[in-house]
């Protein structure tokens, strides 16, 4: 979705509009405008916030300050994204090639899942629809009808990104009405630290203030509990109207100061540990992320231009840190170039990302797990909601409540999508996978599964981060088959369906074969300097 404020909200419909940007000019008293916003913590979340606010507030006199310390290490392993990051950069006015070169980025067409449904299985989750909707009937309904009558058709054959990934090629979308090649997206793999550095430079050049210091105290108003200021380790006190907490898992403001509370979802998402290491690149760069399921979790492989990011997500209830580390080291390719890092987290979300005059972003707002690469996207969509309901210094509670409602619903929808990957597994080779398959799931998710099993209907709620095609990918990959299909699909003669399917498959495959290799595309258009 396009707008001019440097933001896009993949949930649809909750984006800053021109009326928000011009509210000072149309009746809001200058005395109510926020004079100073402090962002606590740098990293990806902090500098995405700074860049967005700098763009949004460019016509106002609001000061923006980022406080972080070089002595504090950021998590910095978030290297894979989903497509709305492309629009985020574009709306900030960032040239794509410049960004890719600066962050050693590569293109991402989707995720290849290995050993998830069962040992030896592989499927691809693309950023695209499958085929075309015909006569208001969704494409998969024709596939379901066709296969229910004894024919065979592979869903991935009707997605251009799937074909590109299969041949290790890349092509940017070329809009063409009624073409199955037109409607697809891409994302990036990039160095999160370099991306933060890139946005830091961009923001500071446009007026953001940066203070390299550590916060030792958060000061609250005794009457209403709002944050009034933060005290730095050099003795300075920084006063502000509004504070954005990008301090990571600890939630320095949102939790340690305001005691907002946290919803623990480890009963649904068992993985709570990660071990990560980087390796030298050893092969041609693939245009997709790999997610390889293991006995008690899964391994990621994320190709950048200069290296590969590797990690293992696992559950501490089923596996020790030592064995997880060894498992990762035994299953990576290439020479390691840094020390192994260990991360601990509790899957879940902050009960409110907006509490009083504090807004939590990134890990401070919660963390589910790296599966499907949603962390950076949630930073982006949270910012979009904040700017849609951007406050003045009265902090209207109705606005705050609406942002929290929208965000919580979005995170719950993502939670359900992630649970689907574990719940539908057919693996029974370890207690971890058997327990995943047997676990109770939210009623919102069980209803979605039941509706697809009934008639191939894909239920979509407000604020969904993943579109129908993504849910369809999972149902199909985990062998969830509907008992019946849309009756309208049955009106089309099977020989005609067969002919049309072959035409689409042939067109997609030929177009993919004509595309440039992913490596060649990067070398020609956006290769980073050594």
PDB file of C-alpha atoms in Angstrom, residues 13 37 56 64 122 138 170 230 260 264 310 334 338 355 363-364 370 375 377 411 419 450 509:
ATOM      1  CA  UNK A  13      -6.391   0.341   5.963  1.00  0.00           C
ATOM      2  CA  UNK A  37       9.926  12.587  21.346  1.00  0.00           C
ATOM      3  CA  UNK A  56       6.090  12.324   9.342  1.00  0.00           C
ATOM      4  CA  UNK A  64      13.303  13.665  17.882  1.00  0.00           C
ATOM      5  CA  UNK A 122       9.771 -29.924   1.063  1.00  0.00           C
ATOM      6  CA  UNK A 138     -10.842 -18.635  -6.217  1.00  0.00           C
ATOM      7  CA  UNK A 170      14.954 -13.522  -9.885  1.00  0.00           C
ATOM      8  CA  UNK A 230      15.100   9.714  31.712  1.00  0.00           C
ATOM      9  CA  UNK A 260       2.465  -3.163  31.563  1.00  0.00           C
ATOM     10  CA  UNK A 264       3.104 -15.752  27.678  1.00  0.00           C
ATOM     11  CA  UNK A 310      22.500 -19.449  10.356  1.00  0.00           C
ATOM     12  CA  UNK A 334      31.049 -22.899   5.247  1.00  0.00           C
ATOM     13  CA  UNK A 338      31.913 -15.027  14.348  1.00  0.00           C
ATOM     14  CA  UNK A 355       0.726   2.632  27.800  1.00  0.00           C
ATOM     15  CA  UNK A 363      11.344  -6.806  21.010  1.00  0.00           C
ATOM     16  CA  UNK A 364      10.140  -4.405  23.707  1.00  0.00           C
ATOM     17  CA  UNK A 370      11.651 -15.970  13.825  1.00  0.00           C
ATOM     18  CA  UNK A 375       9.581  -9.133  13.627  1.00  0.00           C
ATOM     19  CA  UNK A 377       7.167  -6.191   9.775  1.00  0.00           C
ATOM     20  CA  UNK A 411      -0.218 -10.287  16.656  1.00  0.00           C
ATOM     21  CA  UNK A 419       0.955 -22.343  15.344  1.00  0.00           C
ATOM     22  CA  UNK A 450     -12.464 -26.475  10.220  1.00  0.00           C
ATOM     23  CA  UNK A 509       7.620 -22.081 -16.251  1.00  0.00           C
TER      24      UNK A 509
END
